[in-house]
Amino acid sequence: MINPDSGSTPKNSEDALLAELEAMGLTAQVMPAVGGEIVSAVSQALATKPDALIVWGGDGSVACALSASGVSGPPVLALPGGTMNLVHKRLHGELTDWKEILRRALPSEAEPFAAGCVDKHLFFVAAMMGQVTTLAESREAARHGQIIKAAELAVQSGAMNIERRLRLEAVHADGNQRLDAVAAAVVIGDGPIPKLEVAAIDPRSTFDWVTIAVDALVHGWRDAESIEMDETRTVTITDIEGLEFPATIDGETVSMPSGTTISLKRHAANVLRARLG
């Protein structure tokens, strides 16, 4: 399945992919999927009962395929064709050449792939909570060169407001861990045992927001000051005032009710990873 409208899918993607597969002694049925057609394209692809589902597109296309294929479906092989390609990085690390990924992944055995679960909705990279997530509109404006509009949207959204606070309660066998913060991130942590990495972000001022951002760029967000970390399989996020709060789930802007629980689904789908080394 190829999404030709993704951020970095080449114009000759169909011919190039078929040629590469033929050189490997493999055949495939190619199905284009544009915008709103992605859901139906994934459904049609899975109906053919393929040995594997190759998805060449961005994070949204891959997430759609992973969610639809699930535990009982064929393994999904993701080729980077989007702008951020965050799911691809989870799968293949820093390897970005699609041909190299194809060559290293197709001989591999299928592996289980973990996801976060919010009210039956799966996410494969991260969920972010708090007023700062309303910067999404501002970020899009900046990406299109509309700097003044981006600044106006950031101010109007109240994204830098540190008055609204969240409480995170991470579940542990020896007692739950509670963290209070202005914003939070829940990231899927890979490894021998998948986990949810919970980050409580607690700036003391607007200037502190900038300091945290710079510190995270230099040292990595896990080691930045004013960010408290925990690892769990279940975490509940509550607004201190009991209000709904803004969030993004794998980049999709949503509103979450106070008391939302995020849990880890250790086997959410099957994947093919590029063998590294």
PDB file of C-alpha atoms in Angstrom:
ATOM      1  CA  MET A   1       0.000   0.000   0.000  1.00  0.00           C
ATOM      2  CA  ILE A   2       1.521   3.310  -1.113  1.00  0.00           C
ATOM      3  CA  ASN A   3       0.379   6.779  -0.051  1.00  0.00           C
ATOM      4  CA  PRO A   4       1.648   9.029  -2.874  1.00  0.00           C
ATOM      5  CA  ASP A   5       0.618  12.152  -0.935  1.00  0.00           C
ATOM      6  CA  SER A   6       2.926  11.423   2.003  1.00  0.00           C
ATOM      7  CA  GLY A   7       5.736  13.869   2.683  1.00  0.00           C
ATOM      8  CA  SER A   8       8.621  11.976   1.082  1.00  0.00           C
ATOM      9  CA  THR A   9       7.221   9.181  -1.079  1.00  0.00           C
ATOM     10  CA  PRO A  10       8.930   9.408  -4.531  1.00  0.00           C
ATOM     11  CA  LYS A  11       6.865   9.905  -7.688  1.00  0.00           C
ATOM     12  CA  ASN A  12       7.971   6.579  -9.170  1.00  0.00           C
ATOM     13  CA  SER A  13       7.318   4.681  -5.934  1.00  0.00           C
ATOM     14  CA  GLU A  14       5.133   1.944  -7.447  1.00  0.00           C
ATOM     15  CA  ASP A  15       7.551   1.043 -10.259  1.00  0.00           C
ATOM     16  CA  ALA A  16      10.566   1.326  -7.947  1.00  0.00           C
ATOM     17  CA  LEU A  17       9.030  -0.917  -5.292  1.00  0.00           C
ATOM     18  CA  LEU A  18       7.925  -3.592  -7.758  1.00  0.00           C
ATOM     19  CA  ALA A  19      11.360  -3.595  -9.392  1.00  0.00           C
ATOM     20  CA  GLU A  20      13.099  -3.987  -6.033  1.00  0.00           C
ATOM     21  CA  LEU A  21      10.801  -6.833  -4.993  1.00  0.00           C
ATOM     22  CA  GLU A  22      11.260  -8.568  -8.354  1.00  0.00           C
ATOM     23  CA  ALA A  23      15.030  -8.422  -7.882  1.00  0.00           C
ATOM     24  CA  MET A  24      14.469 -10.238  -4.577  1.00  0.00           C
ATOM     25  CA  GLY A  25      12.308 -12.887  -6.263  1.00  0.00           C
ATOM     26  CA  LEU A  26       9.092 -11.557  -4.761  1.00  0.00           C
ATOM     27  CA  THR A  27       5.819 -10.287  -6.181  1.00  0.00           C
ATOM     28  CA  ALA A  28       3.248  -7.888  -4.760  1.00  0.00           C
ATOM     29  CA  GLN A  29      -0.051  -6.277  -5.564  1.00  0.00           C
ATOM     30  CA  VAL A  30       0.313  -2.500  -5.258  1.00  0.00           C
ATOM     31  CA  MET A  31      -2.588  -0.476  -3.956  1.00  0.00           C
ATOM     32  CA  PRO A  32      -2.510   3.355  -3.900  1.00  0.00           C
ATOM     33  CA  ALA A  33      -4.137   5.006  -0.904  1.00  0.00           C
ATOM     34  CA  VAL A  34      -4.716   8.752  -0.778  1.00  0.00           C
ATOM     35  CA  GLY A  35      -6.102  10.749   2.148  1.00  0.00           C
ATOM     36  CA  GLY A  36      -9.505   9.445   3.175  1.00  0.00           C
ATOM     37  CA  GLU A  37      -9.024   6.305   1.048  1.00  0.00           C
ATOM     38  CA  ILE A  38      -6.424   4.876   3.430  1.00  0.00           C
ATOM     39  CA  VAL A  39      -8.891   3.081   5.709  1.00  0.00           C
ATOM     40  CA  SER A  40     -10.700   1.389   2.815  1.00  0.00           C
ATOM     41  CA  ALA A  41      -7.385   0.589   1.075  1.00  0.00           C
ATOM     42  CA  VAL A  42      -6.082  -1.149   4.207  1.00  0.00           C
ATOM     43  CA  SER A  43      -9.325  -3.110   4.495  1.00  0.00           C
ATOM     44  CA  GLN A  44      -9.106  -4.214   0.851  1.00  0.00           C
ATOM     45  CA  ALA A  45      -5.449  -5.149   1.238  1.00  0.00           C
ATOM     46  CA  LEU A  46      -6.115  -7.292   4.311  1.00  0.00           C
ATOM     47  CA  ALA A  47      -9.055  -8.983   2.555  1.00  0.00           C
ATOM     48  CA  THR A  48      -6.576 -10.508   0.062  1.00  0.00           C
ATOM     49  CA  LYS A  49      -4.899 -12.323   3.016  1.00  0.00           C
ATOM     50  CA  PRO A  50      -1.347 -11.327   2.091  1.00  0.00           C
ATOM     51  CA  ASP A  51       1.802 -12.860   3.576  1.00  0.00           C
ATOM     52  CA  ALA A  52       2.825  -9.342   4.600  1.00  0.00           C
ATOM     53  CA  LEU A  53       1.488  -5.821   4.207  1.00  0.00           C
ATOM     54  CA  ILE A  54       4.074  -3.272   3.053  1.00  0.00           C
ATOM     55  CA  VAL A  55       3.019   0.289   3.855  1.00  0.00           C
ATOM     56  CA  TRP A  56       4.976   3.092   2.196  1.00  0.00           C
ATOM     57  CA  GLY A  57       3.797   6.343   3.697  1.00  0.00           C
ATOM     58  CA  GLY A  58       3.779   8.469   6.812  1.00  0.00           C
ATOM     59  CA  ASP A  59       2.970   7.713  10.440  1.00  0.00           C
ATOM     60  CA  GLY A  60      -0.787   7.991   9.896  1.00  0.00           C
ATOM     61  CA  SER A  61      -0.804   5.411   7.096  1.00  0.00           C
ATOM     62  CA  VAL A  62       1.325   2.966   9.087  1.00  0.00           C
ATOM     63  CA  ALA A  63      -0.728   3.406  12.277  1.00  0.00           C
ATOM     64  CA  CYS A  64      -3.924   2.741  10.326  1.00  0.00           C
ATOM     65  CA  ALA A  65      -2.466  -0.498   8.928  1.00  0.00           C
ATOM     66  CA  LEU A  66      -1.156  -1.637  12.316  1.00  0.00           C
ATOM     67  CA  SER A  67      -4.476  -0.994  14.055  1.00  0.00           C
ATOM     68  CA  ALA A  68      -6.483  -2.774  11.347  1.00  0.00           C
ATOM     69  CA  SER A  69      -4.145  -5.754  11.041  1.00  0.00           C
ATOM     70  CA  GLY A  70      -3.930  -6.276  14.785  1.00  0.00           C
ATOM     71  CA  VAL A  71      -2.744  -9.401  16.557  1.00  0.00           C
ATOM     72  CA  SER A  72      -4.232 -11.931  14.122  1.00  0.00           C
ATOM     73  CA  GLY A  73      -3.341 -10.164  10.865  1.00  0.00           C
ATOM     74  CA  PRO A  74      -0.257 -10.327   8.635  1.00  0.00           C
ATOM     75  CA  PRO A  75       2.951  -8.549   9.680  1.00  0.00           C
ATOM     76  CA  VAL A  76       3.274  -4.923   8.605  1.00  0.00           C
ATOM     77  CA  LEU A  77       6.484  -3.669   7.007  1.00  0.00           C
ATOM     78  CA  ALA A  78       6.699   0.134   7.177  1.00  0.00           C
ATOM     79  CA  LEU A  79       8.760   2.076   4.634  1.00  0.00           C
ATOM     80  CA  PRO A  80       9.449   5.744   5.509  1.00  0.00           C
ATOM     81  CA  GLY A  81       7.522   8.080   3.243  1.00  0.00           C
ATOM     82  CA  GLY A  82       6.232  10.742   5.614  1.00  0.00           C
ATOM     83  CA  THR A  83       7.610  13.888   7.191  1.00  0.00           C
ATOM     84  CA  MET A  84       8.397  12.730  10.730  1.00  0.00           C
ATOM     85  CA  ASN A  85       8.475   8.926  10.272  1.00  0.00           C
ATOM     86  CA  LEU A  86       8.346   8.329  14.024  1.00  0.00           C
ATOM     87  CA  VAL A  87       6.803   4.852  13.827  1.00  0.00           C
ATOM     88  CA  HIS A  88       9.502   3.887  11.341  1.00  0.00           C
ATOM     89  CA  LYS A  89      12.198   4.983  13.799  1.00  0.00           C
ATOM     90  CA  ARG A  90      10.653   2.759  16.447  1.00  0.00           C
ATOM     91  CA  LEU A  91      10.862  -0.117  14.012  1.00  0.00           C
ATOM     92  CA  HIS A  92      14.111   0.453  12.133  1.00  0.00           C
ATOM     93  CA  GLY A  93      16.114   2.874  14.257  1.00  0.00           C
ATOM     94  CA  GLU A  94      18.003   5.479  12.227  1.00  0.00           C
ATOM     95  CA  LEU A  95      17.885   3.415   9.024  1.00  0.00           C
ATOM     96  CA  THR A  96      16.019   5.553   6.468  1.00  0.00           C
ATOM     97  CA  ASP A  97      16.873   4.091   3.043  1.00  0.00           C
ATOM     98  CA  TRP A  98      13.730   2.248   1.935  1.00  0.00           C
ATOM     99  CA  LYS A  99      15.627  -0.244  -0.224  1.00  0.00           C
ATOM    100  CA  GLU A 100      17.940  -1.143   2.634  1.00  0.00           C
ATOM    101  CA  ILE A 101      14.971  -1.533   4.996  1.00  0.00           C
ATOM    102  CA  LEU A 102      13.254  -3.793   2.458  1.00  0.00           C
ATOM    103  CA  ARG A 103      16.339  -6.008   2.053  1.00  0.00           C
ATOM    104  CA  ARG A 104      16.948  -6.293   5.792  1.00  0.00           C
ATOM    105  CA  ALA A 105      13.321  -6.725   6.883  1.00  0.00           C
ATOM    106  CA  LEU A 106      11.837  -9.234   4.460  1.00  0.00           C
ATOM    107  CA  PRO A 107      14.044 -12.140   5.586  1.00  0.00           C
ATOM    108  CA  SER A 108      13.071 -11.393   9.203  1.00  0.00           C
ATOM    109  CA  GLU A 109      10.526 -13.225  11.333  1.00  0.00           C
ATOM    110  CA  ALA A 110       7.390 -11.382  12.395  1.00  0.00           C
ATOM    111  CA  GLU A 111       7.603  -9.785  15.843  1.00  0.00           C
ATOM    112  CA  PRO A 112       4.926  -8.476  18.221  1.00  0.00           C
ATOM    113  CA  PHE A 113       4.654  -4.681  18.352  1.00  0.00           C
ATOM    114  CA  ALA A 114       3.467  -2.813  21.443  1.00  0.00           C
ATOM    115  CA  ALA A 115       1.072   0.137  21.540  1.00  0.00           C
ATOM    116  CA  GLY A 116      -0.554   2.478  24.002  1.00  0.00           C
ATOM    117  CA  CYS A 117      -4.302   2.207  24.426  1.00  0.00           C
ATOM    118  CA  VAL A 118      -6.655   5.101  25.216  1.00  0.00           C
ATOM    119  CA  ASP A 119     -10.322   4.080  25.332  1.00  0.00           C
ATOM    120  CA  LYS A 120      -9.704   1.321  22.714  1.00  0.00           C
ATOM    121  CA  HIS A 121      -7.789   3.776  20.515  1.00  0.00           C
ATOM    122  CA  LEU A 122      -4.235   2.585  19.816  1.00  0.00           C
ATOM    123  CA  PHE A 123      -1.200   4.802  19.449  1.00  0.00           C
ATOM    124  CA  PHE A 124       2.257   3.671  18.380  1.00  0.00           C
ATOM    125  CA  VAL A 125       4.546   6.577  19.300  1.00  0.00           C
ATOM    126  CA  ALA A 126       3.324   8.916  22.028  1.00  0.00           C
ATOM    127  CA  ALA A 127       0.453  10.722  23.691  1.00  0.00           C
ATOM    128  CA  MET A 128       1.012  14.261  24.979  1.00  0.00           C
ATOM    129  CA  MET A 129      -1.291  15.979  27.428  1.00  0.00           C
ATOM    130  CA  GLY A 130      -1.663  19.542  28.621  1.00  0.00           C
ATOM    131  CA  GLN A 131      -2.277  23.035  27.362  1.00  0.00           C
ATOM    132  CA  VAL A 132       1.014  23.061  25.425  1.00  0.00           C
ATOM    133  CA  THR A 133      -0.439  20.567  22.930  1.00  0.00           C
ATOM    134  CA  THR A 134      -2.618  23.377  21.537  1.00  0.00           C
ATOM    135  CA  LEU A 135       0.579  24.608  19.876  1.00  0.00           C
ATOM    136  CA  ALA A 136      -0.173  22.160  17.051  1.00  0.00           C
ATOM    137  CA  GLU A 137      -1.923  24.878  15.004  1.00  0.00           C
ATOM    138  CA  SER A 138       0.943  27.258  15.658  1.00  0.00           C
ATOM    139  CA  ARG A 139       3.485  24.627  14.595  1.00  0.00           C
ATOM    140  CA  GLU A 140       1.642  24.026  11.311  1.00  0.00           C
ATOM    141  CA  ALA A 141       1.566  27.762  10.579  1.00  0.00           C
ATOM    142  CA  ALA A 142       5.311  28.016  11.230  1.00  0.00           C
ATOM    143  CA  ARG A 143       5.958  25.036   8.957  1.00  0.00           C
ATOM    144  CA  HIS A 144       4.259  26.939   6.120  1.00  0.00           C
ATOM    145  CA  GLY A 145       6.328  30.062   6.744  1.00  0.00           C
ATOM    146  CA  GLN A 146       3.558  32.031   8.496  1.00  0.00           C
ATOM    147  CA  ILE A 147       5.723  33.121  11.422  1.00  0.00           C
ATOM    148  CA  ILE A 148       3.572  36.047  12.624  1.00  0.00           C
ATOM    149  CA  LYS A 149       0.441  33.913  12.492  1.00  0.00           C
ATOM    150  CA  ALA A 150       2.278  31.161  14.372  1.00  0.00           C
ATOM    151  CA  ALA A 151       3.216  33.559  17.173  1.00  0.00           C
ATOM    152  CA  GLU A 152      -0.341  34.929  17.386  1.00  0.00           C
ATOM    153  CA  LEU A 153      -1.823  31.432  17.584  1.00  0.00           C
ATOM    154  CA  ALA A 154       0.612  30.420  20.341  1.00  0.00           C
ATOM    155  CA  VAL A 155      -0.416  33.392  22.474  1.00  0.00           C
ATOM    156  CA  GLN A 156      -4.138  33.045  21.764  1.00  0.00           C
ATOM    157  CA  SER A 157      -4.161  29.332  22.559  1.00  0.00           C
ATOM    158  CA  GLY A 158      -2.834  29.863  26.066  1.00  0.00           C
ATOM    159  CA  ALA A 159      -0.374  27.061  25.353  1.00  0.00           C
ATOM    160  CA  MET A 160       2.216  28.475  27.747  1.00  0.00           C
ATOM    161  CA  ASN A 161      -0.258  28.671  30.635  1.00  0.00           C
ATOM    162  CA  ILE A 162       1.263  27.028  33.717  1.00  0.00           C
ATOM    163  CA  GLU A 163      -1.782  27.489  35.973  1.00  0.00           C
ATOM    164  CA  ARG A 164      -3.694  24.440  34.714  1.00  0.00           C
ATOM    165  CA  ARG A 165      -2.228  21.319  36.235  1.00  0.00           C
ATOM    166  CA  LEU A 166      -2.467  17.576  35.721  1.00  0.00           C
ATOM    167  CA  ARG A 167      -1.979  14.690  38.116  1.00  0.00           C
ATOM    168  CA  LEU A 168      -0.457  11.454  36.849  1.00  0.00           C
ATOM    169  CA  GLU A 169      -0.859   8.207  38.755  1.00  0.00           C
ATOM    170  CA  ALA A 170       1.354   5.383  37.491  1.00  0.00           C
ATOM    171  CA  VAL A 171       0.431   1.881  38.655  1.00  0.00           C
ATOM    172  CA  HIS A 172       3.124  -0.241  40.345  1.00  0.00           C
ATOM    173  CA  ALA A 173       2.933  -3.520  42.253  1.00  0.00           C
ATOM    174  CA  ASP A 174       4.589  -1.942  45.317  1.00  0.00           C
ATOM    175  CA  GLY A 175       2.430   1.199  45.331  1.00  0.00           C
ATOM    176  CA  ASN A 176       1.327   3.796  42.831  1.00  0.00           C
ATOM    177  CA  GLN A 177       3.514   6.760  41.903  1.00  0.00           C
ATOM    178  CA  ARG A 178       1.848  10.181  41.754  1.00  0.00           C
ATOM    179  CA  LEU A 179       3.291  13.078  39.782  1.00  0.00           C
ATOM    180  CA  ASP A 180       1.856  16.589  39.404  1.00  0.00           C
ATOM    181  CA  ALA A 181       2.765  18.590  36.304  1.00  0.00           C
ATOM    182  CA  VAL A 182       1.745  21.219  33.787  1.00  0.00           C
ATOM    183  CA  ALA A 183       2.120  18.793  30.884  1.00  0.00           C
ATOM    184  CA  ALA A 184       2.835  15.117  30.391  1.00  0.00           C
ATOM    185  CA  ALA A 185       4.037  12.706  27.741  1.00  0.00           C
ATOM    186  CA  VAL A 186       3.468   8.965  27.548  1.00  0.00           C
ATOM    187  CA  VAL A 187       5.844   7.255  25.138  1.00  0.00           C
ATOM    188  CA  ILE A 188       5.985   3.624  24.022  1.00  0.00           C
ATOM    189  CA  GLY A 189       9.300   2.270  25.288  1.00  0.00           C
ATOM    190  CA  ASP A 190      10.749  -0.653  23.350  1.00  0.00           C
ATOM    191  CA  GLY A 191      13.112  -3.255  24.685  1.00  0.00           C
ATOM    192  CA  PRO A 192      13.015  -6.841  25.910  1.00  0.00           C
ATOM    193  CA  ILE A 193       9.955  -5.857  27.957  1.00  0.00           C
ATOM    194  CA  PRO A 194       7.797  -3.069  26.422  1.00  0.00           C
ATOM    195  CA  LYS A 195       6.668  -0.323  28.786  1.00  0.00           C
ATOM    196  CA  LEU A 196       5.088   3.105  28.967  1.00  0.00           C
ATOM    197  CA  GLU A 197       7.618   5.844  29.668  1.00  0.00           C
ATOM    198  CA  VAL A 198       5.809   8.615  31.541  1.00  0.00           C
ATOM    199  CA  ALA A 199       7.257  12.122  31.639  1.00  0.00           C
ATOM    200  CA  ALA A 200       5.822  14.785  33.962  1.00  0.00           C
ATOM    201  CA  ILE A 201       6.856  18.239  32.728  1.00  0.00           C
ATOM    202  CA  ASP A 202       6.627  20.968  35.358  1.00  0.00           C
ATOM    203  CA  PRO A 203       7.931  24.417  34.324  1.00  0.00           C
ATOM    204  CA  ARG A 204       7.739  27.184  36.939  1.00  0.00           C
ATOM    205  CA  SER A 205       7.378  30.025  34.426  1.00  0.00           C
ATOM    206  CA  THR A 206       7.080  30.765  30.704  1.00  0.00           C
ATOM    207  CA  PHE A 207      10.841  31.272  30.615  1.00  0.00           C
ATOM    208  CA  ASP A 208      11.254  27.857  32.231  1.00  0.00           C
ATOM    209  CA  TRP A 209       9.361  26.338  29.292  1.00  0.00           C
ATOM    210  CA  VAL A 210      12.103  27.638  26.979  1.00  0.00           C
ATOM    211  CA  THR A 211      14.834  26.348  29.315  1.00  0.00           C
ATOM    212  CA  ILE A 212      13.280  22.898  29.380  1.00  0.00           C
ATOM    213  CA  ALA A 213      13.031  22.847  25.580  1.00  0.00           C
ATOM    214  CA  VAL A 214      16.710  23.786  25.158  1.00  0.00           C
ATOM    215  CA  ASP A 215      17.800  21.328  27.857  1.00  0.00           C
ATOM    216  CA  ALA A 216      15.839  18.561  26.154  1.00  0.00           C
ATOM    217  CA  LEU A 217      17.499  19.350  22.823  1.00  0.00           C
ATOM    218  CA  VAL A 218      20.989  19.247  24.341  1.00  0.00           C
ATOM    219  CA  HIS A 219      20.695  16.337  26.775  1.00  0.00           C
ATOM    220  CA  GLY A 220      17.637  14.477  25.509  1.00  0.00           C
ATOM    221  CA  TRP A 221      14.218  14.899  27.075  1.00  0.00           C
ATOM    222  CA  ARG A 222      14.685  11.947  29.441  1.00  0.00           C
ATOM    223  CA  ASP A 223      17.623  13.718  31.150  1.00  0.00           C
ATOM    224  CA  ALA A 224      16.293  17.283  31.057  1.00  0.00           C
ATOM    225  CA  GLU A 225      15.686  19.166  34.293  1.00  0.00           C
ATOM    226  CA  SER A 226      12.086  19.825  35.392  1.00  0.00           C
ATOM    227  CA  ILE A 227      11.065  16.528  33.747  1.00  0.00           C
ATOM    228  CA  GLU A 228      10.321  13.672  36.143  1.00  0.00           C
ATOM    229  CA  MET A 229      10.269  10.163  34.658  1.00  0.00           C
ATOM    230  CA  ASP A 230       8.536   6.899  35.528  1.00  0.00           C
ATOM    231  CA  GLU A 231       7.947   3.569  33.803  1.00  0.00           C
ATOM    232  CA  THR A 232       4.685   1.661  34.054  1.00  0.00           C
ATOM    233  CA  ARG A 233       2.081  -0.342  32.159  1.00  0.00           C
ATOM    234  CA  THR A 234      -0.885   1.809  33.233  1.00  0.00           C
ATOM    235  CA  VAL A 235      -1.173   5.517  34.033  1.00  0.00           C
ATOM    236  CA  THR A 236      -4.205   7.686  34.801  1.00  0.00           C
ATOM    237  CA  ILE A 237      -4.185  11.397  33.963  1.00  0.00           C
ATOM    238  CA  THR A 238      -6.489  13.722  35.899  1.00  0.00           C
ATOM    239  CA  ASP A 239      -7.040  17.446  35.544  1.00  0.00           C
ATOM    240  CA  ILE A 240      -6.739  18.990  39.025  1.00  0.00           C
ATOM    241  CA  GLU A 241      -9.989  20.917  38.433  1.00  0.00           C
ATOM    242  CA  GLY A 242     -11.753  17.928  36.889  1.00  0.00           C
ATOM    243  CA  LEU A 243     -11.934  19.533  33.435  1.00  0.00           C
ATOM    244  CA  GLU A 244     -11.322  18.031  30.012  1.00  0.00           C
ATOM    245  CA  PHE A 245      -7.792  18.725  28.821  1.00  0.00           C
ATOM    246  CA  PRO A 246      -6.205  19.007  25.357  1.00  0.00           C
ATOM    247  CA  ALA A 247      -3.963  16.225  24.096  1.00  0.00           C
ATOM    248  CA  THR A 248      -2.366  14.819  20.981  1.00  0.00           C
ATOM    249  CA  ILE A 249      -2.255  11.087  20.269  1.00  0.00           C
ATOM    250  CA  ASP A 250       0.351  10.265  17.617  1.00  0.00           C
ATOM    251  CA  GLY A 251      -0.035  13.849  16.410  1.00  0.00           C
ATOM    252  CA  GLU A 252      -3.851  13.816  16.298  1.00  0.00           C
ATOM    253  CA  THR A 253      -5.406  16.596  18.390  1.00  0.00           C
ATOM    254  CA  VAL A 254      -8.074  15.349  20.808  1.00  0.00           C
ATOM    255  CA  SER A 255      -9.765  16.330  24.058  1.00  0.00           C
ATOM    256  CA  MET A 256      -9.452  13.924  26.983  1.00  0.00           C
ATOM    257  CA  PRO A 257     -11.800  13.698  29.960  1.00  0.00           C
ATOM    258  CA  SER A 258     -10.277  14.037  33.409  1.00  0.00           C
ATOM    259  CA  GLY A 259      -9.439  10.584  34.704  1.00  0.00           C
ATOM    260  CA  THR A 260      -8.335   9.163  31.349  1.00  0.00           C
ATOM    261  CA  THR A 261      -6.379   5.905  31.693  1.00  0.00           C
ATOM    262  CA  ILE A 262      -3.614   4.932  29.273  1.00  0.00           C
ATOM    263  CA  SER A 263      -2.537   1.305  29.275  1.00  0.00           C
ATOM    264  CA  LEU A 264       0.119  -0.695  27.485  1.00  0.00           C
ATOM    265  CA  LYS A 265      -0.898  -3.335  24.966  1.00  0.00           C
ATOM    266  CA  ARG A 266       2.230  -5.455  24.639  1.00  0.00           C
ATOM    267  CA  HIS A 267       1.059  -7.266  21.500  1.00  0.00           C
ATOM    268  CA  ALA A 268      -1.013  -4.873  19.415  1.00  0.00           C
ATOM    269  CA  ALA A 269       0.147  -5.921  15.934  1.00  0.00           C
ATOM    270  CA  ASN A 270       2.755  -7.949  14.068  1.00  0.00           C
ATOM    271  CA  VAL A 271       5.665  -6.239  12.313  1.00  0.00           C
ATOM    272  CA  LEU A 272       8.743  -6.897  10.228  1.00  0.00           C
ATOM    273  CA  ARG A 273      11.825  -5.003  11.434  1.00  0.00           C
ATOM    274  CA  ALA A 274      15.003  -4.277   9.522  1.00  0.00           C
ATOM    275  CA  ARG A 275      17.825  -6.365  10.937  1.00  0.00           C
ATOM    276  CA  LEU A 276      20.411  -3.920  12.213  1.00  0.00           C
ATOM    277  CA  GLY A 277      23.984  -5.153  12.061  1.00  0.00           C
TER     278      GLY A 277
END
